[in-house]
PDB file of C-alpha atoms in Angstrom:
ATOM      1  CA  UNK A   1       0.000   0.000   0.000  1.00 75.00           C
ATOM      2  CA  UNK A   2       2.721   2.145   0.796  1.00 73.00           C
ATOM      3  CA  UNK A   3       4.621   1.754  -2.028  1.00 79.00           C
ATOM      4  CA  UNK A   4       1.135   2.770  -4.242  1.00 79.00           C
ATOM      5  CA  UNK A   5       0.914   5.773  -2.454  1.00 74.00           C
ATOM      6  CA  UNK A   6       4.604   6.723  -3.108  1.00 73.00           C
ATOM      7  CA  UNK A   7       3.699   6.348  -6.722  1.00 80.00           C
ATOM      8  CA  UNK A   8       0.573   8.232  -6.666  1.00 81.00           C
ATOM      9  CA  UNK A   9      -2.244   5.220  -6.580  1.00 82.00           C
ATOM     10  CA  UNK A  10      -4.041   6.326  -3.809  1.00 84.00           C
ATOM     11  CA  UNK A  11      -7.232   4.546  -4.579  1.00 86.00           C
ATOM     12  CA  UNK A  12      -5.262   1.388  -5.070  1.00 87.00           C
ATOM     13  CA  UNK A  13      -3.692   1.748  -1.612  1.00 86.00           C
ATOM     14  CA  UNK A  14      -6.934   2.920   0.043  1.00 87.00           C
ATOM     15  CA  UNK A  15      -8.436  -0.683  -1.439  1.00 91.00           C
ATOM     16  CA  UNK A  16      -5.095  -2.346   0.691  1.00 90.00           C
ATOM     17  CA  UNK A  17      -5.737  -0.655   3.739  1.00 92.00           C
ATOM     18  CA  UNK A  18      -9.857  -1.400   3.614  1.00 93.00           C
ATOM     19  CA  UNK A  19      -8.846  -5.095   3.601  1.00 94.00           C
ATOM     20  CA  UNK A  20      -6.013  -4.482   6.271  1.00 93.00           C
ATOM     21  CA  UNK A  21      -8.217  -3.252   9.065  1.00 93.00           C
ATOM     22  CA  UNK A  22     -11.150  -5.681   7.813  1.00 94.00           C
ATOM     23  CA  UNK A  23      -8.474  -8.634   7.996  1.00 94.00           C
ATOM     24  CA  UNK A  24      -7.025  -6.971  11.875  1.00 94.00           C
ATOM     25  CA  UNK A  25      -9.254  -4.100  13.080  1.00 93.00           C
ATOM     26  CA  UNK A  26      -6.414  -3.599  15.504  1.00 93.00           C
ATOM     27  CA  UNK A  27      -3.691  -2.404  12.624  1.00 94.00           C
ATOM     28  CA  UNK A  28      -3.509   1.099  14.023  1.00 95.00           C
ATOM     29  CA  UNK A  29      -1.077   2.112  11.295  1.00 93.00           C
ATOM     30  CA  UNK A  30      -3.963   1.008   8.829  1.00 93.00           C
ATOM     31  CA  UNK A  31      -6.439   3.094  10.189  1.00 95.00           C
ATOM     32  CA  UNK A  32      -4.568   6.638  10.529  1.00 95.00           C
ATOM     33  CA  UNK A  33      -3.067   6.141   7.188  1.00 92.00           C
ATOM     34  CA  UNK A  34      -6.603   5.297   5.453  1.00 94.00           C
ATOM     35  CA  UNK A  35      -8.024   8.127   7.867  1.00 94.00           C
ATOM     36  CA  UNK A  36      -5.162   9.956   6.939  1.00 92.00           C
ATOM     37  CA  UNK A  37      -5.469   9.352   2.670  1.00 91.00           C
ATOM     38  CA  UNK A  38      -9.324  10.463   2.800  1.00 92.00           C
ATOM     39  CA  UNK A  39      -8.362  13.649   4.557  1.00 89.00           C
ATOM     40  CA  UNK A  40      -5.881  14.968   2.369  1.00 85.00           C
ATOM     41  CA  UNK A  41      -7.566  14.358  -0.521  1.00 86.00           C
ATOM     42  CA  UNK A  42     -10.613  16.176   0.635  1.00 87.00           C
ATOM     43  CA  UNK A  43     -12.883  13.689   1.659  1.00 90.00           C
ATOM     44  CA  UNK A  44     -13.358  14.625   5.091  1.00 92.00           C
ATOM     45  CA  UNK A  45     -16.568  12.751   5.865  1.00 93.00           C
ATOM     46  CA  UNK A  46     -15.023   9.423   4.965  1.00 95.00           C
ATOM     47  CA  UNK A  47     -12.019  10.044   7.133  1.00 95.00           C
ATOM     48  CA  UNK A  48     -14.563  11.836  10.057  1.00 95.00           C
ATOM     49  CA  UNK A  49     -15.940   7.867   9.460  1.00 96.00           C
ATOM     50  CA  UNK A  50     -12.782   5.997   9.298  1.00 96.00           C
ATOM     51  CA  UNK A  51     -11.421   8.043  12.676  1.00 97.00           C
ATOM     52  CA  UNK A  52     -14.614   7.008  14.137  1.00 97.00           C
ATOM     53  CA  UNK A  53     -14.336   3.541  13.331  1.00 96.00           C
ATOM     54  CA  UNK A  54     -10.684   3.178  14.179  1.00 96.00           C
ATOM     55  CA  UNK A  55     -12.105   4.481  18.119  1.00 97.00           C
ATOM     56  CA  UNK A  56     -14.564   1.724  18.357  1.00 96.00           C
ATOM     57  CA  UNK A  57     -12.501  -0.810  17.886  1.00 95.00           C
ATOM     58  CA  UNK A  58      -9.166   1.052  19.135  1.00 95.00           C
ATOM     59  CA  UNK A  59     -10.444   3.747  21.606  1.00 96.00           C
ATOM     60  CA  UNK A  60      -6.675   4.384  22.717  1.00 96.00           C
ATOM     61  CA  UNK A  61      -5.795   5.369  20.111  1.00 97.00           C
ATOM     62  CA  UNK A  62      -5.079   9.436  20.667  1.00 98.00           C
ATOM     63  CA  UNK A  63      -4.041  10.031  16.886  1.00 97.00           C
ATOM     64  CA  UNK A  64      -7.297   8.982  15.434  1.00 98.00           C
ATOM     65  CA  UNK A  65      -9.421  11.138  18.060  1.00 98.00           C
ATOM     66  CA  UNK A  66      -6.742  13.965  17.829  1.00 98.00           C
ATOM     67  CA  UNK A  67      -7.673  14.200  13.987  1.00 96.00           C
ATOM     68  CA  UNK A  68     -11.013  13.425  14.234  1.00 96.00           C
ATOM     69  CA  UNK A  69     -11.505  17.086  16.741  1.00 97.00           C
ATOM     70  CA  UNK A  70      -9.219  18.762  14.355  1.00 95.00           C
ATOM     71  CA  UNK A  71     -11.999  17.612  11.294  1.00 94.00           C
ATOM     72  CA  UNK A  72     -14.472  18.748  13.265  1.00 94.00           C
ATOM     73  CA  UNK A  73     -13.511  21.771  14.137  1.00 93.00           C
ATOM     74  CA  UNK A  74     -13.103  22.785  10.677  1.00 89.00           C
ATOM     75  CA  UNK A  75     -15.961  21.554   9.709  1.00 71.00           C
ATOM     76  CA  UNK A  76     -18.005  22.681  12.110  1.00 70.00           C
ATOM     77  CA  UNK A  77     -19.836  26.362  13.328  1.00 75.00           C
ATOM     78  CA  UNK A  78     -22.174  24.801  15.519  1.00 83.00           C
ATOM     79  CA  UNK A  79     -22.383  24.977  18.880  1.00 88.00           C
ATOM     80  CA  UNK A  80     -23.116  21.071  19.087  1.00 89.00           C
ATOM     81  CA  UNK A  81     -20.482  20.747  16.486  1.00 88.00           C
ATOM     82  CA  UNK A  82     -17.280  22.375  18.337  1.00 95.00           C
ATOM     83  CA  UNK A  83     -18.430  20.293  21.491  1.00 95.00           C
ATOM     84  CA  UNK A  84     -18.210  17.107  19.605  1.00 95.00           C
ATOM     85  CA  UNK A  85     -14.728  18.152  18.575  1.00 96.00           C
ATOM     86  CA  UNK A  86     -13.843  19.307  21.910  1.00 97.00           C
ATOM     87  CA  UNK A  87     -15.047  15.896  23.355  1.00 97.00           C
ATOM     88  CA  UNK A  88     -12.529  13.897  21.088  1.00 98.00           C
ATOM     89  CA  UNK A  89      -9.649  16.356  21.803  1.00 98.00           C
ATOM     90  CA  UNK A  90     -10.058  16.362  25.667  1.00 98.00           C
ATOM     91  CA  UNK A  91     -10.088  12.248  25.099  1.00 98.00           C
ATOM     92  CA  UNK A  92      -6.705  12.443  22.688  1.00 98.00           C
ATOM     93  CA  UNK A  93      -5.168  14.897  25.632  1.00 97.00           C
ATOM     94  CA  UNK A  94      -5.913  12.346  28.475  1.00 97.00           C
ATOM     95  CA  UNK A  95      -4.732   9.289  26.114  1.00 97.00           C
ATOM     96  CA  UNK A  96      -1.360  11.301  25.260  1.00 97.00           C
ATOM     97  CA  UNK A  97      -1.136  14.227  27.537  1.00 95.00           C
ATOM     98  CA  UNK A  98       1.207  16.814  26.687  1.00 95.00           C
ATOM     99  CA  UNK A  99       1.029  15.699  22.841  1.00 98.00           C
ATOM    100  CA  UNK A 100       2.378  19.045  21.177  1.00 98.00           C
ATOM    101  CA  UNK A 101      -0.268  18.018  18.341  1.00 97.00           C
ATOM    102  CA  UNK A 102      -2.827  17.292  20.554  1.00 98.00           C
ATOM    103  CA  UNK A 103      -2.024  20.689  22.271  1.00 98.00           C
ATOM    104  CA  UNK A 104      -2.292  22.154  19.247  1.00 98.00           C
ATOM    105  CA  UNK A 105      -5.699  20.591  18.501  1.00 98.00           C
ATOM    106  CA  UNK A 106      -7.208  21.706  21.468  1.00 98.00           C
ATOM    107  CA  UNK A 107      -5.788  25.032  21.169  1.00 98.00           C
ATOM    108  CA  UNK A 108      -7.588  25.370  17.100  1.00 97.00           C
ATOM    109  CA  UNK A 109     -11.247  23.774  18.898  1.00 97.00           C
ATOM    110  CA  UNK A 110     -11.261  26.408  21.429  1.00 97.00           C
ATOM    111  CA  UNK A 111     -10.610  29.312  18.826  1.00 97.00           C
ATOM    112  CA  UNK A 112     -12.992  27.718  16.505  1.00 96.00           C
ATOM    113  CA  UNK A 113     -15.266  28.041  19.765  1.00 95.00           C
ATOM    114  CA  UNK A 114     -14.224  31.640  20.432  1.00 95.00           C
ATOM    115  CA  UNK A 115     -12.130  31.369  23.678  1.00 97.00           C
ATOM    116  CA  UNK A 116      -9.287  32.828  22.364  1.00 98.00           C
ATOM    117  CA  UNK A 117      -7.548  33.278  26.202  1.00 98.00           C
ATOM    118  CA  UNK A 118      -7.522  29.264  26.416  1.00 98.00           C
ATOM    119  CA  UNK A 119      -7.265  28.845  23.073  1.00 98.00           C
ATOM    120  CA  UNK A 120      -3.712  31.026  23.151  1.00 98.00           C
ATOM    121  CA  UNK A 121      -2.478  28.874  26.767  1.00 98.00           C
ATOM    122  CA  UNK A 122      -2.545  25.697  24.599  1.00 98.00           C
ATOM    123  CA  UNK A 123      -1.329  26.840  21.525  1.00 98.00           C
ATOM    124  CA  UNK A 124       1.539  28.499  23.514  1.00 98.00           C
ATOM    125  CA  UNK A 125       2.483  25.312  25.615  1.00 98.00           C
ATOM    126  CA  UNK A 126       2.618  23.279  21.578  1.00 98.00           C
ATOM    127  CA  UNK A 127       5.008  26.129  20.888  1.00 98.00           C
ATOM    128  CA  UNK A 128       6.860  25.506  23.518  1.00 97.00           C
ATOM    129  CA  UNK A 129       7.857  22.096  23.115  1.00 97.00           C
ATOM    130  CA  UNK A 130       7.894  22.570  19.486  1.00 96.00           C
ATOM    131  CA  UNK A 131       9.278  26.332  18.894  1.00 95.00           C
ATOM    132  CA  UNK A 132       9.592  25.834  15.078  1.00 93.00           C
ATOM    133  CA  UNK A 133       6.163  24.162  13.927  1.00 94.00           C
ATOM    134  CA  UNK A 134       4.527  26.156  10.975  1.00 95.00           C
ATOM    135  CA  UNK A 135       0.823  24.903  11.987  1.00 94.00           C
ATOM    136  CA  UNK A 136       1.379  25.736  15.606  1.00 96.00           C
ATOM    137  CA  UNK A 137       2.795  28.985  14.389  1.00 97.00           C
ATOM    138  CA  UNK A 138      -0.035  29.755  11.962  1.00 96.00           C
ATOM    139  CA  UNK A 139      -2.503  28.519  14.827  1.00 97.00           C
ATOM    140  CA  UNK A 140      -1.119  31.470  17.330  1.00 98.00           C
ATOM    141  CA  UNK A 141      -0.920  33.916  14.267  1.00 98.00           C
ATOM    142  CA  UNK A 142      -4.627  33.610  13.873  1.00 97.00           C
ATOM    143  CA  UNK A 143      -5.766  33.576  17.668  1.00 98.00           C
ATOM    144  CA  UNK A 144      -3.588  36.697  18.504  1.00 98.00           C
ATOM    145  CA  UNK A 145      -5.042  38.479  15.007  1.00 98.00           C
ATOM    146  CA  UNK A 146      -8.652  37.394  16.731  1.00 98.00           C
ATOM    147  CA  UNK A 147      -7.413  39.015  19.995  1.00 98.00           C
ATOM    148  CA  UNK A 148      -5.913  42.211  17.949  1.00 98.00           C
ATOM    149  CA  UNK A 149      -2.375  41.679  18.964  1.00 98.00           C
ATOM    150  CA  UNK A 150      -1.537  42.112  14.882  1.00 98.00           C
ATOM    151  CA  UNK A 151       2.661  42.466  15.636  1.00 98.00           C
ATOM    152  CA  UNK A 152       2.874  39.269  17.418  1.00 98.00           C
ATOM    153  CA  UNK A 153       0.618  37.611  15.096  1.00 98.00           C
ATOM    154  CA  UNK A 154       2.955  38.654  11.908  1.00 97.00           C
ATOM    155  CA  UNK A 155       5.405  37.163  13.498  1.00 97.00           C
ATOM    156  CA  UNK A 156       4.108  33.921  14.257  1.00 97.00           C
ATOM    157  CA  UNK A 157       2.796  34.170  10.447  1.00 96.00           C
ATOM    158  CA  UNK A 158       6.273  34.550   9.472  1.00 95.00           C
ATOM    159  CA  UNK A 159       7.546  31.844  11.819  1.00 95.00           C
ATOM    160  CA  UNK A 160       4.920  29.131  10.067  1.00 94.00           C
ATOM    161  CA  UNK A 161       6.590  30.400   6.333  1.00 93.00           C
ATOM    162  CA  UNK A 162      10.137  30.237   7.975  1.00 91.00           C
ATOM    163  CA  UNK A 163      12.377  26.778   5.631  1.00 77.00           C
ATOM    164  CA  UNK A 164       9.455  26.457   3.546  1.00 79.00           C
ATOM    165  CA  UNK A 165       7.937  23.860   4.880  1.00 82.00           C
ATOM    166  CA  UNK A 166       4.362  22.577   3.809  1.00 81.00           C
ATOM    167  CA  UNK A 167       1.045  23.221   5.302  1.00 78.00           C
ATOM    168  CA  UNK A 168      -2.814  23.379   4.098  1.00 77.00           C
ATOM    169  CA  UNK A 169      -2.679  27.202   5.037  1.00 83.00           C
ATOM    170  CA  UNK A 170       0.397  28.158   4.354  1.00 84.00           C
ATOM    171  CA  UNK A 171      -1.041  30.073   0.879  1.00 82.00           C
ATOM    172  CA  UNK A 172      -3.605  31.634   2.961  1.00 84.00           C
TER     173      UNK A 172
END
């Protein structure tokens, strides 16, 4: 599977991984990547489904609920909506607490949800354990632009476009 993804045959590897977690619903690395597949190429409600699935039958498995708030979040401006993906971030911080990612996470849910005060605390403990992240940068560049503080925002902006590294917003 891996090697079709390395050569661009995603729906050829996305049949591999189907079978992998039907043949051992405990292949972790199966999940993620198949979660992981349907997210990047835009399919978010298959990969909301697949992170869902992979909980059931693996519900310690942090990476699949930390992505699964994350999805949420962005795909969600309801009230009911940003709890859900609070819910699955608060479970990915108790199954891997101190997770810079899952920091991060929570950090995005609660600025989706408007608390930009606790949304800045989390995305500033990420930062600190990972000082050069361009997400977590971008993250803290939008919650201090929410909270007006527009000089330390450009600098976290600039921070996230610092080596060139890749990231969905880095255009934006």
């Amino acid at each position: 599977a891996r090697l079709y993804l390395m050569q661009d045959k995603k729906d050829r590897a996305v049949e591999i991984f189907e079978s992998a977690v039907k043949e051992n619903p405990g292949n972790t690395t199966a999940w993620l990547t198949l979660g992981y597949i349907h997210q990047e190429t835009g399919n978010t409600e298959k990969a909301v489904d697949i992170y869902k699935s992979a909980l059931k039958t693996n519900p310690d498995l942090w990476a699949a609920a930390n992505n699964l708030a994350f999805l949420l979040s962005e795909g969600q401006d309801s009230k009911e909506g940003l709890e859900s993906a609070l819910e699955y971030a608060e479970m990915a911080g108790r199954l891997n607490p101190g997770e810079p990612a899952v920091l991060d996470t929570m950090g995005w849910v609660y600025y989706r949800m408007g608390n930009m005060k606790k949304a800045l605390g989390f995305l500033e403990d990420s930062l600190e354990k990972k000082p050069g992240e361009p997400i977590f940068n971008y993250h803290a560049g939008m919650v201090l632009k929410a909270m007006g503080r527009n000089a330390e925002a450009r600098d976290r902006f600039e921070k996230a476009l610092e080596g060139g590294a890749d990231f969905p917003e880095r255009k934006e």
